[in-house]
PDB file of C-alpha atoms in Angstrom:
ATOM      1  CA  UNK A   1     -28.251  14.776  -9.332  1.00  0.00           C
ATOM      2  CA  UNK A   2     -26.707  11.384  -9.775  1.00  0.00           C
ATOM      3  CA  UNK A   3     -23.488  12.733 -10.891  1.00  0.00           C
ATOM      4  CA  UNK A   4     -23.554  14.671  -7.972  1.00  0.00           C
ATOM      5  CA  UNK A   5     -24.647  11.860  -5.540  1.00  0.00           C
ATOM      6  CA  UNK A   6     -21.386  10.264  -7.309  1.00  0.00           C
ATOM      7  CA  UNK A   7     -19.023  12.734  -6.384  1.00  0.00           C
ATOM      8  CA  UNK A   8     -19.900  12.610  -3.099  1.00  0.00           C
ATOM      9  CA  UNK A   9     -20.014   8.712  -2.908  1.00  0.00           C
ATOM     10  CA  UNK A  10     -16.176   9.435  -4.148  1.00  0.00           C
ATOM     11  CA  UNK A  11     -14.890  12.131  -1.696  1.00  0.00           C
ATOM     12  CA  UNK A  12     -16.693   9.182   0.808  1.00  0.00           C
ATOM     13  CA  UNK A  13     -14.683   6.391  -0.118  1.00  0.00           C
ATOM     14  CA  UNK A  14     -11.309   9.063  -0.257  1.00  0.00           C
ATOM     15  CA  UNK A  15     -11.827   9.538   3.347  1.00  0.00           C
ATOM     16  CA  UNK A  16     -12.069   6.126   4.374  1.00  0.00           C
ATOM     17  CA  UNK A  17      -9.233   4.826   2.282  1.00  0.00           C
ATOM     18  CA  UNK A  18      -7.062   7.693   2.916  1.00  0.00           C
ATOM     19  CA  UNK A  19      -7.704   7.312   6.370  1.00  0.00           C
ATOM     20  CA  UNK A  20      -6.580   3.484   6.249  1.00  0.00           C
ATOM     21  CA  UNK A  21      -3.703   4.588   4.093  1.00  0.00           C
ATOM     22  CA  UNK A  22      -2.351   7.447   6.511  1.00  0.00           C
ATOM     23  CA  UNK A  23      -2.813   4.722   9.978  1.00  0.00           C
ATOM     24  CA  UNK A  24      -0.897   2.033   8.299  1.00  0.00           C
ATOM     25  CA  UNK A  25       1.079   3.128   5.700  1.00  0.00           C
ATOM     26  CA  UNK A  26      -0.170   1.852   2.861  1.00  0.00           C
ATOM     27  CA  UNK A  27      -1.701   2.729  -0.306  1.00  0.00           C
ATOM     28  CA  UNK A  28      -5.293   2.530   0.546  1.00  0.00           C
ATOM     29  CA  UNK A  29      -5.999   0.745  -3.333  1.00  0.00           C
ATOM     30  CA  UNK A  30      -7.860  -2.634  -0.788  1.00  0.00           C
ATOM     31  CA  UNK A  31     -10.796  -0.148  -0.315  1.00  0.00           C
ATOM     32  CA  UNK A  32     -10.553   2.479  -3.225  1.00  0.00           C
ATOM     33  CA  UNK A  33     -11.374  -0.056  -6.060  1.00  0.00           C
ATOM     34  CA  UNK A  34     -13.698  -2.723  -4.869  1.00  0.00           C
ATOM     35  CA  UNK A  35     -15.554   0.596  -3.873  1.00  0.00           C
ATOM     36  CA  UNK A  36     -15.403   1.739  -7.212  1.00  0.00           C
ATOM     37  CA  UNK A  37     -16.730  -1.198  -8.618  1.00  0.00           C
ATOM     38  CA  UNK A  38     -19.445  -2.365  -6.445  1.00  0.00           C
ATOM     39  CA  UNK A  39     -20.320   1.172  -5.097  1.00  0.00           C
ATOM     40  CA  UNK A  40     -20.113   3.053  -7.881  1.00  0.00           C
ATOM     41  CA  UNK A  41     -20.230   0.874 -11.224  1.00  0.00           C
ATOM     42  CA  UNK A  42     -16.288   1.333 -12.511  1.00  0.00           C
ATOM     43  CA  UNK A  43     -15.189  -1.450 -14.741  1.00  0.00           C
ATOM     44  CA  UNK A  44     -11.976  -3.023 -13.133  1.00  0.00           C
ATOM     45  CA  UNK A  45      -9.137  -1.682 -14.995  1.00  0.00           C
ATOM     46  CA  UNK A  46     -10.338   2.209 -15.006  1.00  0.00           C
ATOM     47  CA  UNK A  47     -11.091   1.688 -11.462  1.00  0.00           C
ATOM     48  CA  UNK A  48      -7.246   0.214 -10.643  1.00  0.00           C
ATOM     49  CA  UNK A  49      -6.273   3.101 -13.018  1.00  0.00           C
ATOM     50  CA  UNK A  50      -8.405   6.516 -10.829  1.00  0.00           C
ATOM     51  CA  UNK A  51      -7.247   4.694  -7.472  1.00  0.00           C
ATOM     52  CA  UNK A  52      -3.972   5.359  -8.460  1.00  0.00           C
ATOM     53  CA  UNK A  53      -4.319   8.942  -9.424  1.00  0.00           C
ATOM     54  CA  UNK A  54      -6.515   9.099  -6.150  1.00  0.00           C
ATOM     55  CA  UNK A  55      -3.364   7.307  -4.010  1.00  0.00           C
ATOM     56  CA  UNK A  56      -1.405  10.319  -5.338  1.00  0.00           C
ATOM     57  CA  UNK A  57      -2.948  12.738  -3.666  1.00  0.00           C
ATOM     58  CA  UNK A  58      -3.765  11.092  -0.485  1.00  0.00           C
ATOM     59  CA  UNK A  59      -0.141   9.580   0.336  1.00  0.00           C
ATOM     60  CA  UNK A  60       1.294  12.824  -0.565  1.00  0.00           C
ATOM     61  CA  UNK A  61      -1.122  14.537   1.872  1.00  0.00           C
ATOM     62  CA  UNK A  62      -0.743  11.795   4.757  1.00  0.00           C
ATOM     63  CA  UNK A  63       3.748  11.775   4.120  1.00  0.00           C
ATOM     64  CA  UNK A  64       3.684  15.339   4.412  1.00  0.00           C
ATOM     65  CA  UNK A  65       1.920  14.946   7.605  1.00  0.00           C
ATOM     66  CA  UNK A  66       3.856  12.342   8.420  1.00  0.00           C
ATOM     67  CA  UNK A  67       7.364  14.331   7.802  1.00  0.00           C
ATOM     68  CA  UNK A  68       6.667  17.175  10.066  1.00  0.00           C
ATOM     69  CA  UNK A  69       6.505  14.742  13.120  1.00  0.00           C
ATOM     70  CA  UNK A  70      10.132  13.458  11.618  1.00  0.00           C
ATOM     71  CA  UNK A  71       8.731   9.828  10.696  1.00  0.00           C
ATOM     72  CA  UNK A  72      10.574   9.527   7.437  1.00  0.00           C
ATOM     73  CA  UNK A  73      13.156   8.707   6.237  1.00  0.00           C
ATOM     74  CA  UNK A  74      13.741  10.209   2.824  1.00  0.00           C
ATOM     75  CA  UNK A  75      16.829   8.017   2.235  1.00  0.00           C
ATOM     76  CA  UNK A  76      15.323   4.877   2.801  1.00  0.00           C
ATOM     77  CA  UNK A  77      12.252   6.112   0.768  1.00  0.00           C
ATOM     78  CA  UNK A  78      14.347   6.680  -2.186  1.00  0.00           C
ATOM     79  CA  UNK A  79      16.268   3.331  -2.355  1.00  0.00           C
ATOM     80  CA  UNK A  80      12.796   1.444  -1.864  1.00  0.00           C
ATOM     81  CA  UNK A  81      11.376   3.498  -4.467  1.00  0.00           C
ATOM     82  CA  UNK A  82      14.118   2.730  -6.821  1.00  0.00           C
ATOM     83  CA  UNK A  83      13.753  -1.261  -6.772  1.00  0.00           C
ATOM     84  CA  UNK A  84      10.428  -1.188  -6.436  1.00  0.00           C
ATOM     85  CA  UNK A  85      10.229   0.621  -9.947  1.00  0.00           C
ATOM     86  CA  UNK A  86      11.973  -2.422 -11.627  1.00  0.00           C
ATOM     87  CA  UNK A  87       9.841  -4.538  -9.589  1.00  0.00           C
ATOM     88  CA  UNK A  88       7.016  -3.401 -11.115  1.00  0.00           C
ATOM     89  CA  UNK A  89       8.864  -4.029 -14.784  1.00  0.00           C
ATOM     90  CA  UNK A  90       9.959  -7.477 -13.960  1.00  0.00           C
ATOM     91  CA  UNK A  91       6.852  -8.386 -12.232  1.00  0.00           C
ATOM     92  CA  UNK A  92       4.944  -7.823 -15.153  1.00  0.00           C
ATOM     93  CA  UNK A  93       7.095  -9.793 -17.789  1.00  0.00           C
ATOM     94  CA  UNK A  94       9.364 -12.542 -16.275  1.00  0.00           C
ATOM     95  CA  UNK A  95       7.183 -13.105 -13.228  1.00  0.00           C
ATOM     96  CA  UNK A  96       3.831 -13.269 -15.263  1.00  0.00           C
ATOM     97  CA  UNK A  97       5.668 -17.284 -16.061  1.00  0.00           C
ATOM     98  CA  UNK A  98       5.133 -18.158 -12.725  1.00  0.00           C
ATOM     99  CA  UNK A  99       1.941 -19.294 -11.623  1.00  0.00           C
ATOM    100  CA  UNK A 100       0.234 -16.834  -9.177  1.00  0.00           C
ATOM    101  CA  UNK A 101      -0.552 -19.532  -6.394  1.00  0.00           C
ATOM    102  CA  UNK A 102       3.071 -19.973  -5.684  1.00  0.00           C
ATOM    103  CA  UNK A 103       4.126 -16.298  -5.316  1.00  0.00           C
ATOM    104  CA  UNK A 104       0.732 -15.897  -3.678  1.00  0.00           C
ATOM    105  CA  UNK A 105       2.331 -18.861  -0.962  1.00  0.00           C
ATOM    106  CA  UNK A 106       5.327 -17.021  -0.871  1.00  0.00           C
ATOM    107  CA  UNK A 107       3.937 -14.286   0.156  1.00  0.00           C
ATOM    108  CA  UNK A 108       1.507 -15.662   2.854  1.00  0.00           C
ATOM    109  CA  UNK A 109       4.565 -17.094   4.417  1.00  0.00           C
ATOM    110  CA  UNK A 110       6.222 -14.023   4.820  1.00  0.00           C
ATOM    111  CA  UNK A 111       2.922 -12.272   5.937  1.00  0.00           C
ATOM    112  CA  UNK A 112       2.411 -14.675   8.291  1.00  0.00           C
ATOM    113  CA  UNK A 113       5.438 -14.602  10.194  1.00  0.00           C
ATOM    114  CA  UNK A 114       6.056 -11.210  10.089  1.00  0.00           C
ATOM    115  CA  UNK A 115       2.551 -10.607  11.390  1.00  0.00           C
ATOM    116  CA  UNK A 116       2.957 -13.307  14.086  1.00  0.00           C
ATOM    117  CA  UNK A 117       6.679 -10.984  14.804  1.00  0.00           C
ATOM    118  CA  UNK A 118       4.512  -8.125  15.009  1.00  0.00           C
ATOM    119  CA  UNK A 119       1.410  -9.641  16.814  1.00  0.00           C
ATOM    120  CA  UNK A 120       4.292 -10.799  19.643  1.00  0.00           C
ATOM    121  CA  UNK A 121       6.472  -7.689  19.845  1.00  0.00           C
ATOM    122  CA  UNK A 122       7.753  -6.934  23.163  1.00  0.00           C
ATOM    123  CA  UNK A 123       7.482  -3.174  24.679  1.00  0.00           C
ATOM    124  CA  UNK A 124      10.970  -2.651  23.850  1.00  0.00           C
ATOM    125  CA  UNK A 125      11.440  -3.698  20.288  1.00  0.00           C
ATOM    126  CA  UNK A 126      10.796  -1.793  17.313  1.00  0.00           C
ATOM    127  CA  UNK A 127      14.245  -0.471  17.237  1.00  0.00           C
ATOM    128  CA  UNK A 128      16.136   2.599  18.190  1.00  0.00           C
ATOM    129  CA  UNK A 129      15.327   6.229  16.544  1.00  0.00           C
ATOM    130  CA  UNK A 130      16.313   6.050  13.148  1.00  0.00           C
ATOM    131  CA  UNK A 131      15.601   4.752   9.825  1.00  0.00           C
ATOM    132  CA  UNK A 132      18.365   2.328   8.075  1.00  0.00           C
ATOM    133  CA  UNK A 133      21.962   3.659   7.803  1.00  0.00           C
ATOM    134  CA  UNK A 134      22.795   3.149   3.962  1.00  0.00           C
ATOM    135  CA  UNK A 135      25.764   0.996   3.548  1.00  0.00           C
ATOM    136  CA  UNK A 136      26.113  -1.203   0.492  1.00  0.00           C
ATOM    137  CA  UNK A 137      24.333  -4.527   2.477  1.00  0.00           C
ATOM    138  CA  UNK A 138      21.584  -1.811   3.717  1.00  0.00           C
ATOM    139  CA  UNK A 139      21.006  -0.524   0.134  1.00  0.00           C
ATOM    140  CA  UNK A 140      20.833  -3.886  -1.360  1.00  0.00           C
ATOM    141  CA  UNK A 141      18.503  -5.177   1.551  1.00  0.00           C
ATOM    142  CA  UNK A 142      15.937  -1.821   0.870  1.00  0.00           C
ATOM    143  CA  UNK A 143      16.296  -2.259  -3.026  1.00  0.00           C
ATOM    144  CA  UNK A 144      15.383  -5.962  -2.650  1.00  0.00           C
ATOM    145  CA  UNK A 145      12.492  -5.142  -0.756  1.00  0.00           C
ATOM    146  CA  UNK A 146      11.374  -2.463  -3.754  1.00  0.00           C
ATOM    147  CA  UNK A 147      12.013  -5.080  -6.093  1.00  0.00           C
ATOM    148  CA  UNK A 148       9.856  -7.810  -3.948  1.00  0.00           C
ATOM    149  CA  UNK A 149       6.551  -5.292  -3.324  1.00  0.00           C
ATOM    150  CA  UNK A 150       7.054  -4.013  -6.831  1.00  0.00           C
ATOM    151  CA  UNK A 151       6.809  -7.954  -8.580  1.00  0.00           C
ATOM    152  CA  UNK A 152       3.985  -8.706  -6.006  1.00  0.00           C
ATOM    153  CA  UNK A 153       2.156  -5.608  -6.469  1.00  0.00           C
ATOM    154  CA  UNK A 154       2.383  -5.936 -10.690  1.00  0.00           C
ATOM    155  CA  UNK A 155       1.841  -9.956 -10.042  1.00  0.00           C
ATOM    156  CA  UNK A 156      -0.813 -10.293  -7.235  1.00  0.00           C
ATOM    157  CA  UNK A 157      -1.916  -6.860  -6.944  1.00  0.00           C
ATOM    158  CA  UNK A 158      -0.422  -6.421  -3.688  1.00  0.00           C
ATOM    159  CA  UNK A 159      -0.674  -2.861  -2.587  1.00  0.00           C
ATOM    160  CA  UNK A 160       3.872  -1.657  -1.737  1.00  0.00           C
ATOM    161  CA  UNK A 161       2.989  -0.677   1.937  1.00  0.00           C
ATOM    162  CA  UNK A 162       1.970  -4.072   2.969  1.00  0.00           C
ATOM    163  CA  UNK A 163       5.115  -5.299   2.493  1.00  0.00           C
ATOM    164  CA  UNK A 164       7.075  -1.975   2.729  1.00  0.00           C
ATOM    165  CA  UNK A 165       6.101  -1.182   6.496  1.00  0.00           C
ATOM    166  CA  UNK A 166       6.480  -4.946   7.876  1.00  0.00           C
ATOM    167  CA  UNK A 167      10.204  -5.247   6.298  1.00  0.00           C
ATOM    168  CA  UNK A 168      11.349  -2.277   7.491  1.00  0.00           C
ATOM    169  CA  UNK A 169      10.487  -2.987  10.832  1.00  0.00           C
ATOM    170  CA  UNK A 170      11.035  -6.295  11.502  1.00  0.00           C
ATOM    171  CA  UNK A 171      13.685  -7.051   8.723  1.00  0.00           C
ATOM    172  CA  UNK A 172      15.383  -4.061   9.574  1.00  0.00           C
ATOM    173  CA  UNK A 173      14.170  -2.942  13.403  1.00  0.00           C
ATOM    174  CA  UNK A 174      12.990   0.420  12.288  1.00  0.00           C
ATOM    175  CA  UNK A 175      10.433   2.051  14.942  1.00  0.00           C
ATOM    176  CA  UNK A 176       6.418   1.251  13.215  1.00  0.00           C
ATOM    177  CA  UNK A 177       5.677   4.595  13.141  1.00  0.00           C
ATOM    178  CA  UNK A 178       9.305   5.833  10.569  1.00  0.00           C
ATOM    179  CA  UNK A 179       8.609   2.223   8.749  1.00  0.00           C
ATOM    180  CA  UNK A 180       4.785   3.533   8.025  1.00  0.00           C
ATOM    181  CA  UNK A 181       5.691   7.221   7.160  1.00  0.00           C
ATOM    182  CA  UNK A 182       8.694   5.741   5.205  1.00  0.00           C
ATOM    183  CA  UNK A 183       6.844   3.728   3.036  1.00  0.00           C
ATOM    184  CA  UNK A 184       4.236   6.095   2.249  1.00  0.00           C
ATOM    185  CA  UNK A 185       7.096   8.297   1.037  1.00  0.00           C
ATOM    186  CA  UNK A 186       8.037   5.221  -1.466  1.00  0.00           C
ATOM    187  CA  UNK A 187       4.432   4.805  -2.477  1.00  0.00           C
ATOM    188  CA  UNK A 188       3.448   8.211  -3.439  1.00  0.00           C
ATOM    189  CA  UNK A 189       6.278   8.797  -6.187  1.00  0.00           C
ATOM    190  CA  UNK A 190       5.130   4.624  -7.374  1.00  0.00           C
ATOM    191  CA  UNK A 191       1.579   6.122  -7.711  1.00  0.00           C
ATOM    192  CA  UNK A 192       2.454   9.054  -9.948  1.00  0.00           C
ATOM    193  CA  UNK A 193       4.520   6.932 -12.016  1.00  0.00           C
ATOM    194  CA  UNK A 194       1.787   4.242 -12.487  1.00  0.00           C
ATOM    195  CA  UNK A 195      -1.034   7.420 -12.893  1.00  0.00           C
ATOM    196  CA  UNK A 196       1.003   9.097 -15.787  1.00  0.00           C
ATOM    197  CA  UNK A 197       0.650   5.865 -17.885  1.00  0.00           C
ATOM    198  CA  UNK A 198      -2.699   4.965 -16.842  1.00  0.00           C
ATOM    199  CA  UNK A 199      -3.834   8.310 -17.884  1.00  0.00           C
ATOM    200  CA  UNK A 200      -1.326   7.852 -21.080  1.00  0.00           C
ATOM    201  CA  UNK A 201      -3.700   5.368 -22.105  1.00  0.00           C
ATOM    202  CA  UNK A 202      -6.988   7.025 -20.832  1.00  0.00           C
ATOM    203  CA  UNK A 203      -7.842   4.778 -18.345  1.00  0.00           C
ATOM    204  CA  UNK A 204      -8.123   7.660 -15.883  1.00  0.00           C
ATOM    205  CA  UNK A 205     -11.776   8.539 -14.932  1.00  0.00           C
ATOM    206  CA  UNK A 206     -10.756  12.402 -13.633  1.00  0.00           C
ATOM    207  CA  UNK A 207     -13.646  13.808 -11.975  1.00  0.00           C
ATOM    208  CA  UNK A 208     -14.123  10.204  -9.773  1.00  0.00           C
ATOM    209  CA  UNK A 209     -10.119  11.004  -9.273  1.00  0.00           C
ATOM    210  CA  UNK A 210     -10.039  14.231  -8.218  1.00  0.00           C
ATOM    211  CA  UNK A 211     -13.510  13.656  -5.693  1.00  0.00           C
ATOM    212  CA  UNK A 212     -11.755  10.928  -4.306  1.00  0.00           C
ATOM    213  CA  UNK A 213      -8.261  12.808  -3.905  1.00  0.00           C
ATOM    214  CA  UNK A 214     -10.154  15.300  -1.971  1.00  0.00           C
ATOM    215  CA  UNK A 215     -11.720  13.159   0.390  1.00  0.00           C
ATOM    216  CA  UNK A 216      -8.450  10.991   0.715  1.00  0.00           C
ATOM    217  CA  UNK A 217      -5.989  13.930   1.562  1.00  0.00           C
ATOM    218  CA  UNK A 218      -8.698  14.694   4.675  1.00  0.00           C
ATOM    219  CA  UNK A 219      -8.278  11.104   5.181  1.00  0.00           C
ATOM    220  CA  UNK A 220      -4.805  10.851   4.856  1.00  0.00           C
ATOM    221  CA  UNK A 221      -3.803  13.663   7.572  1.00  0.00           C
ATOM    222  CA  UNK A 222      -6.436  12.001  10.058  1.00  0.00           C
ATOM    223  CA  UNK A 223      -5.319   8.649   9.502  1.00  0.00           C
ATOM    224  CA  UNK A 224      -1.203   9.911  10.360  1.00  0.00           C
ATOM    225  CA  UNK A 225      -2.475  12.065  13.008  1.00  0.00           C
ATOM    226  CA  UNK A 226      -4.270   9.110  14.792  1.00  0.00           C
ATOM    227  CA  UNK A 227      -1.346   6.735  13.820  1.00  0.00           C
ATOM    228  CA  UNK A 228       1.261   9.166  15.763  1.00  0.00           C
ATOM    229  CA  UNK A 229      -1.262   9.295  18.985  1.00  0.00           C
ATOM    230  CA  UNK A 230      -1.021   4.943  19.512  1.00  0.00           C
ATOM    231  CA  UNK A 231       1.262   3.717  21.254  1.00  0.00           C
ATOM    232  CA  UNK A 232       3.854   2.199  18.929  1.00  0.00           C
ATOM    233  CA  UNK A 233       3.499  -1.050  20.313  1.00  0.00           C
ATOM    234  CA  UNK A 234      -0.206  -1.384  19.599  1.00  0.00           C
ATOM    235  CA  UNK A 235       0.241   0.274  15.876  1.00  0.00           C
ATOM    236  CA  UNK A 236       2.282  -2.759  15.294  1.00  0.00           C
ATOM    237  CA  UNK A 237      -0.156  -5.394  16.201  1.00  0.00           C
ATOM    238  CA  UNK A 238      -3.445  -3.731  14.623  1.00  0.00           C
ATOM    239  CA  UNK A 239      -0.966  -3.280  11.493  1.00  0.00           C
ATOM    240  CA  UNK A 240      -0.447  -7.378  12.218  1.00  0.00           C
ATOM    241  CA  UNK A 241      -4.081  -7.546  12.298  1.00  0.00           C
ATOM    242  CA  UNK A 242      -4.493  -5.807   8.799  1.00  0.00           C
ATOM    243  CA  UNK A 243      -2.076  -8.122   7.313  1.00  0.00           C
ATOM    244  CA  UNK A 244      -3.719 -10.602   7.965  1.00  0.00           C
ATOM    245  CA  UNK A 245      -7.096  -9.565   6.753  1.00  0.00           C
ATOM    246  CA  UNK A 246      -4.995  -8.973   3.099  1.00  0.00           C
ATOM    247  CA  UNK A 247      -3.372 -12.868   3.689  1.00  0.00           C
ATOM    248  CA  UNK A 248      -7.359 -13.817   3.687  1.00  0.00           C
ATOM    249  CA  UNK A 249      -8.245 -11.453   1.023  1.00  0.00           C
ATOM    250  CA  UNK A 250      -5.283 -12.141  -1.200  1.00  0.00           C
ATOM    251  CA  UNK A 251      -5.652 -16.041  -1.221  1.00  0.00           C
ATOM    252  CA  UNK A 252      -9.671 -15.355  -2.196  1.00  0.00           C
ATOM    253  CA  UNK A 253      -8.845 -13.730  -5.411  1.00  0.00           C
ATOM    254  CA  UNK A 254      -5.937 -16.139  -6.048  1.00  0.00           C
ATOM    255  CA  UNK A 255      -8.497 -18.766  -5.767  1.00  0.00           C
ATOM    256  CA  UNK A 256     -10.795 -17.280  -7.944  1.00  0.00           C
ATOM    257  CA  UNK A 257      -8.018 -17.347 -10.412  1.00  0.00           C
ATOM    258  CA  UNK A 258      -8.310 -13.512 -10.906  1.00  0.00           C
ATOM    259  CA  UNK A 259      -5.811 -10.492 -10.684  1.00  0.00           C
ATOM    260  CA  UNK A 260      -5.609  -8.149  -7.088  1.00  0.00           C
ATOM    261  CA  UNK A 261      -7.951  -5.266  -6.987  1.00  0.00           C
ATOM    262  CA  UNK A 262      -5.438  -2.799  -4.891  1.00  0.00           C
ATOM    263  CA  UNK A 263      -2.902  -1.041  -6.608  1.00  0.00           C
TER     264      UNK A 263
END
């Protein structure tokens, strides 16, 4: 009975992140594992470790959804993914010297602004149709912003799509809903990569993994399907809204002088 009362608890908590995950873009890690620890007992690193398998399956469900209303761009997905990957690498050796309040200020400057851009958006902005055209300054732009939400998210704990979806629109003017299906398609191949050596190590609680997978590919499709009803105008600012809540979030845990919970 109580394991079964704890796969349900999972599939749950897979909705409501996936859903999250699928309306912003994002990895849905900021509910998955403080559920997982104060909901259903997980110590911290197995719980950072079955989000991430979980993420797997509900970003691949919500992109998917996402692609057959032509909001991503595979392109820009791929370069992102690419410098996010040695992000992630760096982040975790060179950028463990630097002290977490000051990439944590970093950060909250560039959240801030960018969600006060975003909170102030006109009808008209948001840019034209498209994703980024790929020259050589585009490429080294996207791979930058990999390499910055890959340090952060191996650093602080930062979950990619915060800082995925806000760059590519307002760095790069792509429309909120292509930014938000875009970075999903970064975050999903990210997630596999970081569930392989999680479960390499066996840090991998499966049967929480594959309840909450279930529940977050439901999620997932709901949360894109009510992200591609709003008005692009008003995705942006609740998305403005959301990064702000993570600003307030983030800055808690740096205080506490502890790691991110969302992967």
């Amino acid at each position: 009975m109580a394991d079964q009362r704890r796969s349900v608890g999972a599939i749950v908590l897979g909705v409501a992140a996936g859903f999250l995950g699928g309306l912003f873009g994002v990895g849905g890690g900021v509910l998955v594992v403080p559920g997982l620890v104060l909901w259903l007992g997980m110590v911290q690193h197995r719980a950072h470790a079955t989000s991430l398998a979980a993420i797997v399956a509900s970003s691949s469900a919500a992109v998917a959804r996402a692609a057959l209303a032509d909001s991503v761009d595979w392109g820009n997905a791929l370069v992102i993914f690419a410098g996010a990957g040695v992000g992630a690498w760096l982040g975790a050796r060179a950028m463990a010297r630097i002290p977490a309040v000051w990439l944590a200020r970093i950060f909250v400057l560039f959240a801030v602004l960018t969600a006060a851009r975003l909170a102030l958006a006109g009808p008209g902005s948001g840019g034209g149709g498209g994703g980024v055209e790929l020259t050589a300054a585009a490429v080294v732009g996207l791979v930058a912003i990999g390499l910055a939400a890959g340090a952060l998210a191996a650093t602080l704990g930062v979950g990619g799509g915060i800082v995925y979806v806000p760059a590519l629109a307002v760095l790069f003017s792509v429309p909120q809903h292509l930014a938000q299906g875009t970075s999903l398609a970064a975050i999903a191949p990210t997630a596999l990569v970081g569930t392989i050596a999680h479960a390499r190590a066996g840090r991998v609680d499966w049967s929480a993994a594959v309840a909450l997978g279930l529940g977050g590919v439901l999620g997932g499709i709901l949360g894109v399907e009510t992200a591609l009803r709003l008005d692009a105008l008003l995705l942006r600012r609740l998305f403005a809204v959301f990064l702000v809540l993570m600003v307030v979030r983030m800055l808690r845990q740096v205080r506490r002088h502890q790691p991110m919970a969302s992967p």
